[in-house]
């Protein structure tokens, strides 16, 4: 599978979940805090160009898709510059949508354009959270 095809496949679940209106009951404060910490830690790793650390926050499916931390970082740098180097970040309340924890994050890129970045989070067997998918839409800043 070509890299572009893999990237689209990886981020399609979050894009689909973003468009659905059927939200389940609220996310617990503990889960919301843990999910935010994972995303913030990955953003900090991108800011430090620490490919291994950034890759460590990816769910097993993403890790299998990209195989190496360097490939993963390269994809983010080239395909998602707003995630790689956001000028500003603002978290929206996370939601359960179709049994998936979805975290929306408003970001601004270096040029001042607004983006809505949607993360699909996946709970691991050890109860930690990892990023299973991500999609960014320019000009889609909205709140919940």
XYZ file of C-alpha atoms in Angstrom:
144
model
C 0.000 0.000 0.000
C 1.401 3.405 -0.880
C 2.104 5.855 1.951
C -0.735 8.221 0.960
C -3.235 5.368 0.940
C -2.064 4.198 4.357
C -2.347 7.692 5.765
C -5.891 8.122 4.513
C -6.868 4.738 5.909
C -5.398 5.584 9.296
C -7.269 8.842 9.640
C -10.604 7.851 8.120
C -12.191 6.598 11.389
C -11.697 9.949 13.110
C -13.085 11.799 10.107
C -16.184 9.627 10.120
C -16.676 10.020 13.859
C -16.285 13.780 13.608
C -19.226 14.016 11.234
C -21.620 12.006 13.381
C -23.963 13.698 15.809
C -24.760 10.707 18.043
C -22.677 11.440 21.113
C -22.832 9.093 24.092
C -22.727 10.127 27.766
C -19.823 12.292 28.862
C -16.190 11.350 29.199
C -14.993 11.034 32.796
C -12.717 13.753 34.140
C -9.930 11.187 34.611
C -10.158 9.981 30.999
C -10.356 13.556 29.677
C -7.227 14.474 31.643
C -5.344 11.365 30.516
C -6.268 11.847 26.839
C -5.225 15.484 26.923
C -1.901 14.541 28.531
C -1.159 12.034 25.749
C -1.896 14.548 22.986
C 0.075 17.295 24.730
C 3.005 14.926 25.207
C 2.986 13.976 21.533
C 2.844 17.644 20.509
C 5.818 18.334 22.800
C 7.707 15.445 21.186
C 6.995 16.910 17.725
C 8.265 20.294 18.934
C 11.494 18.586 20.041
C 11.745 16.545 16.803
C 11.794 13.464 19.022
C 10.464 10.845 16.621
C 10.699 7.924 19.056
C 8.793 9.728 21.799
C 6.118 11.013 19.382
C 5.701 7.513 17.927
C 5.317 6.034 21.418
C 1.932 7.767 21.759
C 0.558 6.108 18.605
C -1.779 3.126 18.988
C -0.533 -0.276 17.802
C -2.410 -0.019 14.494
C -0.655 3.236 13.598
C 2.695 1.863 14.750
C 2.227 -1.188 12.520
C 1.245 0.994 9.582
C 4.309 3.244 9.716
C 6.765 0.688 11.157
C 9.415 3.226 12.170
C 9.354 6.410 14.196
C 11.189 8.283 11.440
C 8.544 7.374 8.832
C 5.818 8.460 11.221
C 7.482 11.796 11.976
C 8.104 12.403 8.275
C 4.414 11.810 7.497
C 3.321 14.240 10.217
C 5.879 16.881 9.195
C 4.880 16.706 5.509
C 1.166 16.017 5.744
C 0.108 17.706 8.968
C 2.272 20.791 9.556
C -0.317 22.308 11.906
C 0.026 19.260 14.170
C 3.807 19.183 13.762
C 4.231 22.862 14.702
C 0.994 24.446 15.980
C 1.122 28.147 16.839
C -1.708 27.656 19.339
C -3.663 24.733 20.785
C -7.043 24.712 22.531
C -8.772 21.535 23.673
C -12.517 21.068 23.234
C -14.418 18.785 25.623
C -13.881 15.145 24.547
C -16.853 12.985 23.615
C -17.779 9.360 23.209
C -19.041 8.920 19.660
C -20.004 5.461 18.434
C -18.081 3.911 21.362
C -14.918 5.828 20.451
C -13.347 8.550 22.540
C -12.977 11.588 20.279
C -10.889 14.597 21.292
C -11.205 17.740 19.191
C -8.382 20.253 19.378
C -8.517 23.723 17.848
C -5.122 24.662 16.440
C -3.716 27.645 14.626
C -0.893 27.201 12.133
C 2.146 29.441 11.643
C 0.238 31.536 9.067
C -2.617 32.178 11.510
C -5.139 29.822 9.866
C -7.587 27.996 12.140
C -7.799 24.207 12.103
C -9.895 21.617 13.889
C -7.840 18.524 14.612
C -9.826 15.457 15.622
C -8.137 12.628 17.493
C -9.585 9.155 17.938
C -8.175 7.691 21.124
C -7.780 4.014 21.941
C -7.549 2.566 25.448
C -4.800 -0.038 25.777
C -4.841 -3.234 27.852
C -2.818 -1.450 30.563
C -5.578 1.236 30.720
C -3.367 3.905 29.099
C -4.576 5.911 26.111
C -2.932 6.041 22.668
C -3.744 7.964 19.488
C -5.499 5.685 17.001
C -6.293 8.252 14.318
C -6.130 11.956 13.568
C -7.633 14.230 10.951
C -7.140 17.963 10.466
C -9.600 20.270 8.725
C -8.620 23.827 7.889
C -11.034 26.573 8.856
C -13.138 24.161 10.841
C -12.736 25.734 14.264
C -15.917 25.085 16.203
C -16.658 24.419 19.829
C -18.846 22.090 21.818
